[in-house]
PDB file of C-alpha atoms in Angstrom:
ATOM      1  CA  LEU T 207      -0.081  -0.066  -0.246  1.00  0.00           C
ATOM      2  CA  LEU T 208       2.720   2.531   1.070  1.00  0.00           C
ATOM      3  CA  SER T 209       4.736   2.458  -2.554  1.00  0.00           C
ATOM      4  CA  GLN T 210       4.432   3.970  -5.985  1.00  0.00           C
ATOM      5  CA  ARG T 211       7.261   2.873  -7.880  1.00  0.00           C
ATOM      6  CA  SER T 212       5.375   1.438 -10.616  1.00  0.00           C
ATOM      7  CA  ALA T 213       2.349   3.116 -10.525  1.00  0.00           C
ATOM      8  CA  ARG T 214       2.349   5.514 -13.746  1.00  0.00           C
ATOM      9  CA  GLY T 215       1.499   3.267 -17.050  1.00  0.00           C
ATOM     10  CA  ALA T 216       2.143  -0.215 -15.048  1.00  0.00           C
ATOM     11  CA  MET T 217      -1.503  -1.107 -15.753  1.00  0.00           C
ATOM     12  CA  PRO T 218      -3.933  -2.072 -18.488  1.00  0.00           C
ATOM     13  CA  ARG T 219      -6.488   1.112 -17.592  1.00  0.00           C
ATOM     14  CA  THR T 220     -10.135   0.864 -17.224  1.00  0.00           C
ATOM     15  CA  GLY T 221     -12.667   3.612 -16.741  1.00  0.00           C
ATOM     16  CA  LYS T 222     -11.102   7.078 -15.886  1.00  0.00           C
ATOM     17  CA  SER T 223      -7.263   6.796 -17.066  1.00  0.00           C
ATOM     18  CA  GLU T 224      -4.138   7.950 -15.524  1.00  0.00           C
ATOM     19  CA  GLY T 225      -4.576  11.732 -14.090  1.00  0.00           C
ATOM     20  CA  ARG T 226      -4.473  13.864 -11.414  1.00  0.00           C
ATOM     21  CA  ILE T 227      -5.575  12.283  -8.241  1.00  0.00           C
ATOM     22  CA  THR T 228      -8.956  14.279  -7.025  1.00  0.00           C
ATOM     23  CA  ASP T 229     -11.061  14.651  -3.505  1.00  0.00           C
ATOM     24  CA  TRP T 230     -12.641  11.815  -4.716  1.00  0.00           C
ATOM     25  CA  ASP T 231      -9.941   9.968  -4.812  1.00  0.00           C
ATOM     26  CA  LYS T 232      -8.299  11.636  -2.104  1.00  0.00           C
ATOM     27  CA  TRP T 233     -11.205  11.188   0.168  1.00  0.00           C
ATOM     28  CA  PRO T 234     -12.706   7.660   1.211  1.00  0.00           C
ATOM     29  CA  ILE T 235     -16.519   9.131   0.531  1.00  0.00           C
ATOM     30  CA  TRP T 236     -18.013   6.519  -1.379  1.00  0.00           C
ATOM     31  CA  SER T 237     -17.091   3.929   1.679  1.00  0.00           C
ATOM     32  CA  ALA T 238     -17.688   6.999   4.708  1.00  0.00           C
ATOM     33  CA  SER T 239     -21.311   7.152   2.673  1.00  0.00           C
ATOM     34  CA  MET T 240     -21.640   3.473   3.173  1.00  0.00           C
ATOM     35  CA  LEU T 241     -20.477   3.605   6.766  1.00  0.00           C
ATOM     36  CA  ALA T 242     -22.593   6.431   7.809  1.00  0.00           C
ATOM     37  CA  ALA T 243     -25.809   4.660   6.061  1.00  0.00           C
ATOM     38  CA  SER T 244     -25.252   1.549   7.758  1.00  0.00           C
ATOM     39  CA  LEU T 245     -24.960   2.832  11.356  1.00  0.00           C
ATOM     40  CA  ALA T 246     -28.151   4.493  10.083  1.00  0.00           C
ATOM     41  CA  ALA T 247     -30.844   1.838   9.546  1.00  0.00           C
ATOM     42  CA  LEU T 248     -28.727  -0.734  12.004  1.00  0.00           C
ATOM     43  CA  ALA T 249     -30.317   2.087  14.669  1.00  0.00           C
ATOM     44  CA  ALA T 250     -33.123   2.117  12.879  1.00  0.00           C
ATOM     45  CA  LEU T 251     -34.103  -1.911  13.338  1.00  0.00           C
ATOM     46  CA  GLU T 252     -33.228  -1.122  17.108  1.00  0.00           C
ATOM     47  CA  PRO T 253     -31.929  -5.104  17.068  1.00  0.00           C
ATOM     48  CA  ALA T 254     -32.230  -6.862  20.266  1.00  0.00           C
ATOM     49  CA  SER T 255     -28.880  -8.072  19.881  1.00  0.00           C
ATOM     50  CA  VAL T 256     -25.563  -5.975  18.242  1.00  0.00           C
ATOM     51  CA  SER T 257     -22.953  -9.230  19.554  1.00  0.00           C
ATOM     52  CA  PHE T 258     -22.428 -10.466  15.729  1.00  0.00           C
ATOM     53  CA  TRP T 259     -19.223 -10.566  15.355  1.00  0.00           C
ATOM     54  CA  SER T 260     -18.302 -11.110  19.621  1.00  0.00           C
ATOM     55  CA  ASP T 261     -20.559 -14.307  18.908  1.00  0.00           C
ATOM     56  CA  ALA T 262     -18.410 -15.199  15.218  1.00  0.00           C
ATOM     57  CA  TRP T 263     -15.227 -14.805  16.626  1.00  0.00           C
ATOM     58  CA  ARG T 264     -15.882 -16.979  20.151  1.00  0.00           C
ATOM     59  CA  GLY T 265     -17.632 -19.106  17.783  1.00  0.00           C
ATOM     60  CA  THR T 266     -20.718 -19.101  19.707  1.00  0.00           C
ATOM     61  CA  PRO T 267     -22.911 -22.221  18.387  1.00  0.00           C
ATOM     62  CA  LEU T 268     -26.316 -21.064  16.190  1.00  0.00           C
ATOM     63  CA  GLY T 269     -29.124 -21.835  18.572  1.00  0.00           C
ATOM     64  CA  SER T 270     -32.660 -21.263  16.999  1.00  0.00           C
ATOM     65  CA  TYR T 271     -31.689 -19.830  13.565  1.00  0.00           C
ATOM     66  CA  PRO T 272     -32.018 -15.295  14.073  1.00  0.00           C
ATOM     67  CA  SER T 273     -35.413 -13.150  12.587  1.00  0.00           C
ATOM     68  CA  GLN T 274     -35.137 -12.113   9.360  1.00  0.00           C
ATOM     69  CA  ALA T 275     -35.098  -8.811  11.663  1.00  0.00           C
ATOM     70  CA  GLN T 276     -31.976  -9.744  12.882  1.00  0.00           C
ATOM     71  CA  VAL T 277     -30.556 -11.153   9.859  1.00  0.00           C
ATOM     72  CA  CYS T 278     -31.349  -7.652   8.135  1.00  0.00           C
ATOM     73  CA  ALA T 279     -29.459  -5.826  11.598  1.00  0.00           C
ATOM     74  CA  ASP T 280     -26.326  -7.993  11.224  1.00  0.00           C
ATOM     75  CA  ILE T 281     -25.979  -7.635   7.777  1.00  0.00           C
ATOM     76  CA  CYS T 282     -26.066  -3.974   8.837  1.00  0.00           C
ATOM     77  CA  ILE T 283     -23.765  -4.891  11.774  1.00  0.00           C
ATOM     78  CA  ALA T 284     -21.770  -6.183   8.712  1.00  0.00           C
ATOM     79  CA  LEU T 285     -21.658  -3.246   5.998  1.00  0.00           C
ATOM     80  CA  SER T 286     -20.403  -0.629   8.827  1.00  0.00           C
ATOM     81  CA  THR T 287     -17.517  -2.859   9.295  1.00  0.00           C
ATOM     82  CA  VAL T 288     -16.384  -3.627   5.578  1.00  0.00           C
ATOM     83  CA  SER T 289     -17.258  -0.172   5.342  1.00  0.00           C
ATOM     84  CA  LEU T 290     -14.672   1.428   8.007  1.00  0.00           C
ATOM     85  CA  VAL T 291     -12.698  -1.556   6.789  1.00  0.00           C
ATOM     86  CA  TYR T 292     -12.432   0.155   3.257  1.00  0.00           C
ATOM     87  CA  CYS T 293     -11.852   3.155   4.345  1.00  0.00           C
ATOM     88  CA  VAL T 294      -9.149   2.911   6.705  1.00  0.00           C
ATOM     89  CA  ILE T 295      -7.317   1.289   3.482  1.00  0.00           C
ATOM     90  CA  HIS T 296      -8.042   4.404   1.445  1.00  0.00           C
ATOM     91  CA  GLY T 297      -6.836   7.080   4.072  1.00  0.00           C
ATOM     92  CA  VAL T 298      -3.529   4.821   4.760  1.00  0.00           C
ATOM     93  CA  ARG T 299      -3.408   4.834   0.912  1.00  0.00           C
ATOM     94  CA  ALA T 300      -3.814   8.439  -0.397  1.00  0.00           C
ATOM     95  CA  LEU T 301      -1.364   9.318   2.416  1.00  0.00           C
ATOM     96  CA  ALA T 302       1.097   7.316   1.390  1.00  0.00           C
ATOM     97  CA  LEU T 303       0.407   9.270  -2.515  1.00  0.00           C
ATOM     98  CA  ARG T 304       0.832  12.030  -0.633  1.00  0.00           C
ATOM     99  CA  ALA T 305       4.015  11.340   1.415  1.00  0.00           C
ATOM    100  CA  LEU T 306       5.303  10.112  -2.075  1.00  0.00           C
ATOM    101  CA  GLY T 307       4.401  13.305  -3.999  1.00  0.00           C
ATOM    102  CA  ALA T 308       2.435  11.753  -6.245  1.00  0.00           C
ATOM    103  CA  GLU T 309      -0.167  14.022  -8.668  1.00  0.00           C
ATOM    104  CA  SER T 310      -1.129  11.377 -11.057  1.00  0.00           C
ATOM    105  CA  VAL T 311      -1.893   7.776 -10.967  1.00  0.00           C
ATOM    106  CA  THR T 312      -3.413   4.817 -12.981  1.00  0.00           C
ATOM    107  CA  GLN T 313      -6.804   3.872 -11.859  1.00  0.00           C
ATOM    108  CA  ALA T 314      -5.554   0.514 -10.438  1.00  0.00           C
ATOM    109  CA  GLY T 315      -3.397   2.576  -8.209  1.00  0.00           C
ATOM    110  CA  THR T 316      -6.143   5.515  -6.787  1.00  0.00           C
ATOM    111  CA  PRO T 317      -7.119   5.174  -3.211  1.00  0.00           C
ATOM    112  CA  LEU T 318     -10.457   4.059  -4.227  1.00  0.00           C
ATOM    113  CA  ASN T 319      -9.874   1.133  -6.664  1.00  0.00           C
ATOM    114  CA  ILE T 320      -7.397  -0.521  -3.565  1.00  0.00           C
ATOM    115  CA  SER T 321      -9.975   0.474  -0.864  1.00  0.00           C
ATOM    116  CA  LEU T 322     -11.769  -1.633  -2.952  1.00  0.00           C
ATOM    117  CA  GLU T 323      -9.380  -4.529  -4.375  1.00  0.00           C
ATOM    118  CA  PHE T 324      -7.418  -5.390  -1.560  1.00  0.00           C
ATOM    119  CA  GLY T 325     -10.453  -4.996   0.824  1.00  0.00           C
ATOM    120  CA  SER T 326     -12.095  -7.760  -0.925  1.00  0.00           C
ATOM    121  CA  ALA T 327      -9.362  -9.657  -1.676  1.00  0.00           C
ATOM    122  CA  VAL T 328      -6.813  -9.639   0.552  1.00  0.00           C
ATOM    123  CA  VAL T 329      -9.190  -9.236   3.991  1.00  0.00           C
ATOM    124  CA  VAL T 330     -12.342 -10.744   2.464  1.00  0.00           C
ATOM    125  CA  SER T 331     -11.804 -13.176   0.411  1.00  0.00           C
ATOM    126  CA  PRO T 332      -9.811 -15.679   2.732  1.00  0.00           C
ATOM    127  CA  THR T 333     -12.015 -15.137   5.690  1.00  0.00           C
ATOM    128  CA  LEU T 334     -14.908 -16.053   3.618  1.00  0.00           C
ATOM    129  CA  PHE T 335     -12.974 -19.435   2.931  1.00  0.00           C
ATOM    130  CA  LEU T 336     -11.619 -20.306   6.093  1.00  0.00           C
ATOM    131  CA  LEU T 337     -15.681 -19.973   7.005  1.00  0.00           C
ATOM    132  CA  TYR T 338     -17.130 -21.497   4.934  1.00  0.00           C
ATOM    133  CA  ALA T 339     -15.002 -24.661   4.486  1.00  0.00           C
ATOM    134  CA  SER T 340     -15.548 -25.065   8.349  1.00  0.00           C
ATOM    135  CA  GLY T 341     -19.140 -24.944   7.742  1.00  0.00           C
ATOM    136  CA  MET T 342     -18.905 -27.173   4.757  1.00  0.00           C
ATOM    137  CA  ILE T 343     -16.928 -29.697   7.143  1.00  0.00           C
ATOM    138  CA  ALA T 344     -19.958 -28.880   9.570  1.00  0.00           C
ATOM    139  CA  LEU T 345     -22.593 -30.093   7.480  1.00  0.00           C
ATOM    140  CA  GLY T 346     -21.399 -32.277   5.037  1.00  0.00           C
ATOM    141  CA  GLY T 347     -21.647 -35.798   6.473  1.00  0.00           C
ATOM    142  CA  SER T 348     -25.627 -36.377   5.914  1.00  0.00           C
ATOM    143  CA  LEU T 349     -28.023 -34.747   3.217  1.00  0.00           C
ATOM    144  CA  GLU T 350     -30.587 -33.273   5.685  1.00  0.00           C
ATOM    145  CA  ASP T 351     -27.725 -31.375   6.784  1.00  0.00           C
ATOM    146  CA  ARG T 352     -26.478 -29.728   3.647  1.00  0.00           C
ATOM    147  CA  TRP T 353     -30.168 -29.077   2.534  1.00  0.00           C
ATOM    148  CA  THR T 354     -31.600 -27.546   5.667  1.00  0.00           C
ATOM    149  CA  GLY T 355     -28.379 -27.019   8.603  1.00  0.00           C
ATOM    150  CA  ALA T 356     -26.754 -23.620   9.698  1.00  0.00           C
ATOM    151  CA  THR T 357     -23.883 -23.435  11.663  1.00  0.00           C
ATOM    152  CA  ARG T 358     -22.882 -19.937  12.598  1.00  0.00           C
ATOM    153  CA  TYR T 359     -20.114 -20.025  10.603  1.00  0.00           C
ATOM    154  CA  THR T 360     -21.988 -20.597   7.704  1.00  0.00           C
ATOM    155  CA  TYR T 361     -24.057 -18.187   9.124  1.00  0.00           C
ATOM    156  CA  VAL T 362     -21.585 -15.498   9.021  1.00  0.00           C
ATOM    157  CA  GLY T 363     -19.370 -15.815   6.021  1.00  0.00           C
ATOM    158  CA  LEU T 364     -23.292 -15.519   4.280  1.00  0.00           C
ATOM    159  CA  VAL T 365     -23.616 -11.833   6.068  1.00  0.00           C
ATOM    160  CA  LEU T 366     -20.174 -10.828   5.808  1.00  0.00           C
ATOM    161  CA  HIS T 367     -20.173 -12.096   1.429  1.00  0.00           C
ATOM    162  CA  THR T 368     -23.701 -10.190   1.166  1.00  0.00           C
ATOM    163  CA  ALA T 369     -22.650  -6.992   3.386  1.00  0.00           C
ATOM    164  CA  ALA T 370     -18.881  -7.151   1.345  1.00  0.00           C
ATOM    165  CA  ASP T 371     -20.821  -7.655  -2.475  1.00  0.00           C
ATOM    166  CA  LEU T 372     -22.896  -4.654  -1.071  1.00  0.00           C
ATOM    167  CA  VAL T 373     -20.414  -2.216  -0.225  1.00  0.00           C
ATOM    168  CA  GLY T 374     -18.236  -3.763  -3.501  1.00  0.00           C
ATOM    169  CA  THR T 375     -20.938  -2.657  -6.138  1.00  0.00           C
ATOM    170  CA  VAL T 376     -21.641   0.685  -4.663  1.00  0.00           C
ATOM    171  CA  LEU T 377     -18.089   0.918  -5.321  1.00  0.00           C
ATOM    172  CA  PHE T 378     -17.837   0.076  -8.780  1.00  0.00           C
ATOM    173  CA  LEU T 379     -20.122   2.999  -9.763  1.00  0.00           C
ATOM    174  CA  PRO T 380     -17.406   5.449  -9.495  1.00  0.00           C
ATOM    175  CA  LEU T 381     -14.372   3.135 -11.133  1.00  0.00           C
ATOM    176  CA  LYS T 382     -16.843   2.205 -13.651  1.00  0.00           C
ATOM    177  CA  LYS T 383     -15.996  -1.290 -13.482  1.00  0.00           C
ATOM    178  CA  GLU T 384     -17.449  -3.976 -16.318  1.00  0.00           C
ATOM    179  CA  PRO T 385     -20.509  -4.811 -16.295  1.00  0.00           C
ATOM    180  CA  LEU T 386     -19.251  -8.702 -15.928  1.00  0.00           C
ATOM    181  CA  LEU T 387     -18.405  -7.773 -12.616  1.00  0.00           C
ATOM    182  CA  TYR T 388     -21.795  -5.993 -11.178  1.00  0.00           C
ATOM    183  CA  LEU T 389     -23.783  -9.000 -12.790  1.00  0.00           C
ATOM    184  CA  HIS T 390     -21.965 -11.051 -10.633  1.00  0.00           C
ATOM    185  CA  HIS T 391     -22.497  -9.211  -7.397  1.00  0.00           C
ATOM    186  CA  VAL T 392     -25.753  -8.746  -7.741  1.00  0.00           C
ATOM    187  CA  LEU T 393     -26.233 -13.225  -8.395  1.00  0.00           C
ATOM    188  CA  THR T 394     -24.256 -13.749  -4.867  1.00  0.00           C
ATOM    189  CA  ILE T 395     -26.084 -10.339  -2.796  1.00  0.00           C
ATOM    190  CA  THR T 396     -29.559 -12.391  -4.351  1.00  0.00           C
ATOM    191  CA  SER T 397     -29.101 -15.850  -3.706  1.00  0.00           C
ATOM    192  CA  TYR T 398     -26.895 -15.305  -0.842  1.00  0.00           C
ATOM    193  CA  GLY T 399     -28.943 -12.913   0.738  1.00  0.00           C
ATOM    194  CA  CYS T 400     -32.014 -15.259   0.315  1.00  0.00           C
ATOM    195  CA  ALA T 401     -29.865 -17.445   1.888  1.00  0.00           C
ATOM    196  CA  CYS T 402     -29.271 -15.343   4.951  1.00  0.00           C
ATOM    197  CA  LEU T 403     -32.768 -14.485   5.635  1.00  0.00           C
ATOM    198  CA  THR T 404     -34.095 -18.396   5.216  1.00  0.00           C
ATOM    199  CA  GLY T 405     -31.785 -20.149   6.713  1.00  0.00           C
ATOM    200  CA  PHE T 406     -31.206 -22.774   4.225  1.00  0.00           C
ATOM    201  CA  GLY T 407     -29.001 -23.217   1.019  1.00  0.00           C
ATOM    202  CA  HIS T 408     -25.706 -22.383   3.458  1.00  0.00           C
ATOM    203  CA  TYR T 409     -24.028 -25.456   2.375  1.00  0.00           C
ATOM    204  CA  GLN T 410     -24.146 -24.978  -2.115  1.00  0.00           C
ATOM    205  CA  CYS T 411     -23.567 -21.275  -0.869  1.00  0.00           C
ATOM    206  CA  ALA T 412     -20.911 -22.279   0.930  1.00  0.00           C
ATOM    207  CA  LEU T 413     -19.513 -24.398  -1.398  1.00  0.00           C
ATOM    208  CA  ALA T 414     -20.013 -22.236  -4.333  1.00  0.00           C
ATOM    209  CA  ALA T 415     -18.479 -19.473  -2.272  1.00  0.00           C
ATOM    210  CA  THR T 416     -14.916 -21.399  -2.211  1.00  0.00           C
ATOM    211  CA  ILE T 417     -14.165 -19.350  -5.175  1.00  0.00           C
ATOM    212  CA  GLU T 418     -13.787 -16.292  -3.467  1.00  0.00           C
ATOM    213  CA  LEU T 419     -10.386 -17.504  -2.789  1.00  0.00           C
ATOM    214  CA  THR T 420      -9.155 -17.061  -5.977  1.00  0.00           C
ATOM    215  CA  ASN T 421      -9.037 -13.496  -5.727  1.00  0.00           C
ATOM    216  CA  VAL T 422      -5.727 -13.101  -3.225  1.00  0.00           C
ATOM    217  CA  PHE T 423      -3.478 -13.537  -6.464  1.00  0.00           C
ATOM    218  CA  LEU T 424      -6.444 -11.819  -8.760  1.00  0.00           C
ATOM    219  CA  PHE T 425      -5.500  -8.829  -6.792  1.00  0.00           C
ATOM    220  CA  VAL T 426      -1.412  -9.367  -6.899  1.00  0.00           C
ATOM    221  CA  VAL T 427      -1.512  -9.612 -10.390  1.00  0.00           C
ATOM    222  CA  MET T 428      -3.753  -6.380 -11.349  1.00  0.00           C
ATOM    223  CA  CYS T 429      -3.296  -3.819  -8.991  1.00  0.00           C
ATOM    224  CA  GLY T 430       0.502  -5.623  -7.830  1.00  0.00           C
ATOM    225  CA  PRO T 431       2.350  -3.422 -10.486  1.00  0.00           C
ATOM    226  CA  SER T 432       0.209  -0.317  -8.846  1.00  0.00           C
ATOM    227  CA  ILE T 433       1.840  -0.210  -5.109  1.00  0.00           C
ATOM    228  CA  GLY T 434       5.615  -1.475  -6.077  1.00  0.00           C
ATOM    229  CA  ILE T 435       5.557  -5.102  -7.214  1.00  0.00           C
ATOM    230  CA  ALA T 436       7.157  -4.678 -10.287  1.00  0.00           C
ATOM    231  CA  ALA T 437       5.273  -7.023 -13.455  1.00  0.00           C
ATOM    232  CA  GLY T 438       7.718 -10.122 -14.542  1.00  0.00           C
ATOM    233  CA  SER T 439       8.703  -9.907 -10.310  1.00  0.00           C
ATOM    234  CA  ALA T 440       9.138 -13.939  -8.524  1.00  0.00           C
ATOM    235  CA  LEU T 441       6.078 -12.750  -6.842  1.00  0.00           C
ATOM    236  CA  HIS T 442       4.481 -10.486  -9.442  1.00  0.00           C
ATOM    237  CA  THR T 443       4.517 -14.274 -11.775  1.00  0.00           C
ATOM    238  CA  ALA T 444       4.063 -16.663  -9.072  1.00  0.00           C
ATOM    239  CA  SER T 445       0.610 -14.645  -7.754  1.00  0.00           C
ATOM    240  CA  GLY T 446       0.049 -14.955 -11.958  1.00  0.00           C
ATOM    241  CA  VAL T 447       0.421 -18.922 -11.413  1.00  0.00           C
ATOM    242  CA  LEU T 448      -1.588 -19.359  -8.520  1.00  0.00           C
ATOM    243  CA  LEU T 449      -4.078 -17.388  -9.770  1.00  0.00           C
ATOM    244  CA  TRP T 450      -4.184 -20.023 -12.935  1.00  0.00           C
ATOM    245  CA  VAL T 451      -4.086 -23.034 -10.401  1.00  0.00           C
ATOM    246  CA  THR T 452      -6.620 -21.912  -7.992  1.00  0.00           C
ATOM    247  CA  PHE T 453      -8.763 -20.929 -11.468  1.00  0.00           C
ATOM    248  CA  THR T 454      -8.496 -24.270 -12.073  1.00  0.00           C
ATOM    249  CA  VAL T 455      -9.324 -25.770  -9.371  1.00  0.00           C
ATOM    250  CA  LEU T 456     -12.070 -24.150  -8.056  1.00  0.00           C
ATOM    251  CA  ARG T 457     -13.863 -22.537 -10.454  1.00  0.00           C
ATOM    252  CA  MET T 458     -13.278 -25.131 -13.403  1.00  0.00           C
ATOM    253  CA  GLY T 459     -12.834 -27.938 -10.633  1.00  0.00           C
ATOM    254  CA  VAL T 460     -15.003 -27.157  -7.476  1.00  0.00           C
ATOM    255  CA  LEU T 461     -17.984 -25.211  -8.660  1.00  0.00           C
ATOM    256  CA  PRO T 462     -19.540 -26.834 -11.726  1.00  0.00           C
ATOM    257  CA  TRP T 463     -18.707 -30.213  -9.453  1.00  0.00           C
ATOM    258  CA  GLY T 464     -20.490 -28.435  -6.833  1.00  0.00           C
ATOM    259  CA  LEU T 465     -23.523 -27.756  -9.658  1.00  0.00           C
ATOM    260  CA  ALA T 466     -23.614 -30.920 -10.826  1.00  0.00           C
ATOM    261  CA  TRP T 467     -23.727 -32.819  -7.089  1.00  0.00           C
ATOM    262  CA  TYR T 468     -26.404 -29.855  -6.260  1.00  0.00           C
ATOM    263  CA  ALA T 469     -28.473 -31.351  -9.331  1.00  0.00           C
ATOM    264  CA  ILE T 470     -28.072 -35.078  -9.329  1.00  0.00           C
ATOM    265  CA  GLU T 471     -29.126 -34.777  -5.049  1.00  0.00           C
ATOM    266  CA  ALA T 472     -32.514 -32.360  -6.412  1.00  0.00           C
ATOM    267  CA  TYR T 473     -33.672 -34.788  -9.209  1.00  0.00           C
ATOM    268  CA  SER T 474     -33.274 -38.562  -7.592  1.00  0.00           C
ATOM    269  CA  GLN T 475     -34.550 -36.663  -4.135  1.00  0.00           C
ATOM    270  CA  PRO T 476     -36.935 -33.832  -4.067  1.00  0.00           C
ATOM    271  CA  GLU T 477     -38.640 -34.256  -1.140  1.00  0.00           C
ATOM    272  CA  ALA T 478     -35.702 -34.490   0.916  1.00  0.00           C
ATOM    273  CA  THR T 479     -33.875 -31.606  -0.648  1.00  0.00           C
ATOM    274  CA  VAL T 480     -34.903 -28.391  -3.108  1.00  0.00           C
ATOM    275  CA  LEU T 481     -38.699 -28.855  -1.797  1.00  0.00           C
ATOM    276  CA  LYS T 482     -37.420 -28.007   1.133  1.00  0.00           C
ATOM    277  CA  LEU T 483     -36.177 -25.277   0.360  1.00  0.00           C
ATOM    278  CA  PRO T 484     -38.083 -21.829   0.268  1.00  0.00           C
ATOM    279  CA  GLN T 485     -39.449 -20.826  -3.222  1.00  0.00           C
ATOM    280  CA  PRO T 486     -36.930 -18.188  -4.200  1.00  0.00           C
ATOM    281  CA  LEU T 487     -33.730 -19.620  -3.288  1.00  0.00           C
ATOM    282  CA  ARG T 488     -35.368 -23.272  -4.610  1.00  0.00           C
ATOM    283  CA  SER T 489     -35.754 -20.751  -7.892  1.00  0.00           C
ATOM    284  CA  PHE T 490     -32.260 -18.803  -7.774  1.00  0.00           C
ATOM    285  CA  GLN T 491     -29.731 -20.974  -6.392  1.00  0.00           C
ATOM    286  CA  TRP T 492     -29.012 -23.569  -9.254  1.00  0.00           C
ATOM    287  CA  PRO T 493     -29.188 -20.847 -11.548  1.00  0.00           C
ATOM    288  CA  SER T 494     -27.079 -18.209 -10.384  1.00  0.00           C
ATOM    289  CA  GLY T 495     -24.336 -20.963 -10.191  1.00  0.00           C
ATOM    290  CA  ILE T 496     -24.865 -21.758 -13.525  1.00  0.00           C
ATOM    291  CA  VAL T 497     -24.341 -17.810 -15.086  1.00  0.00           C
ATOM    292  CA  VAL T 498     -21.716 -17.626 -12.204  1.00  0.00           C
ATOM    293  CA  LEU T 499     -19.687 -21.008 -13.931  1.00  0.00           C
ATOM    294  CA  LEU T 500     -20.512 -18.957 -16.627  1.00  0.00           C
ATOM    295  CA  MET T 501     -18.870 -15.677 -16.372  1.00  0.00           C
ATOM    296  CA  SER T 502     -15.485 -18.072 -14.580  1.00  0.00           C
ATOM    297  CA  ALA T 503     -15.353 -20.108 -17.799  1.00  0.00           C
ATOM    298  CA  TYR T 504     -15.318 -16.411 -19.997  1.00  0.00           C
ATOM    299  CA  TRP T 505     -12.369 -15.189 -17.333  1.00  0.00           C
ATOM    300  CA  TYR T 506     -10.751 -18.627 -17.138  1.00  0.00           C
ATOM    301  CA  VAL T 507      -9.892 -18.020 -21.187  1.00  0.00           C
ATOM    302  CA  LYS T 508      -8.579 -15.113 -20.609  1.00  0.00           C
ATOM    303  CA  ILE T 509      -6.346 -15.741 -17.362  1.00  0.00           C
ATOM    304  CA  THR T 510      -5.315 -18.344 -20.007  1.00  0.00           C
ATOM    305  CA  LYS T 511      -4.108 -17.135 -22.282  1.00  0.00           C
ATOM    306  CA  GLY T 512      -2.641 -14.118 -20.434  1.00  0.00           C
ATOM    307  CA  LEU T 513      -0.283 -16.933 -18.065  1.00  0.00           C
ATOM    308  CA  LEU T 514       0.711 -19.130 -21.830  1.00  0.00           C
ATOM    309  CA  LYS T 515       1.777 -15.250 -23.467  1.00  0.00           C
ATOM    310  CA  ALA T 516       3.933 -14.518 -19.481  1.00  0.00           C
ATOM    311  CA  VAL T 517       5.802 -18.160 -20.245  1.00  0.00           C
ATOM    312  CA  GLY T 518       5.829 -17.057 -24.418  1.00  0.00           C
ATOM    313  CA  ILE T 519       4.125 -19.909 -25.848  1.00  0.00           C
ATOM    314  CA  GLY T 520       0.630 -17.786 -26.393  1.00  0.00           C
ATOM    315  CA  SER T 521       0.158 -15.146 -28.951  1.00  0.00           C
ATOM    316  CA  LYS T 522       1.313 -11.937 -28.687  1.00  0.00           C
ATOM    317  CA  SER T 523      -2.417 -10.300 -28.671  1.00  0.00           C
ATOM    318  CA  ALA T 524      -3.314 -12.414 -26.261  1.00  0.00           C
TER     319      ALA T 524
END
């Protein structure tokens, strides 16, 4: 976050090109607005409990599933936390650029983009992976648990995931991200938010969301040159390889396997599986997974071409 050695011209530019840093870049206006809005919503909800993070830290058993009002309050708590973390990252990046005397950067290196990409990829994604993996271990033993079970870990993961994608979608607006990313987040928010609110489908969401681990390496590849990780360096190259490996294993392996397993169980034992899900989740969960798989396949082709080009095998135009 503190280096600017290769910020200029290091990254492909999307949306805003290299130029003078504006006040919108210097100050975390968008994240601070989300923080204020989430706190206001939390105050309006007047929840019975605000112990979301303390319960998560202690691993308190979920017990009876929270009411929908409490789920909404917990999402607001997670929203405020994510927004605050993004504000801090934004501030550190802005101060670093000021200390270095940098007056212009590519979009990839702006405090706004770094706060989103570093926050989601390096802070949120590994946390989600650990939460979901723990929940899957607990729920994977029986058919009933896989379709109707919920644990503290899956609940916290789904709440945090929904909140982080809500913040991310708002930050996409000033960054003018590609349309596929909006679609990806809308699908996630809808499917995971529904699982949060109803208490069903936790295992399937957790299994699909293991793909979030790829974001760690994507951040280094895409934003690394803007924060001092030189393109072609050992770390940058290793991250590119690991991005392709995790994409292959998780997005092209685990995700389609999970979708196929979902379809087999739903077809062979509908009364014990899919028919137990609330109608919105039943209609949306599996199709949204298929759309995410298709988007992942599209990105996988681009990543593979980039990797082949990097090792001197692919076309120069890849």
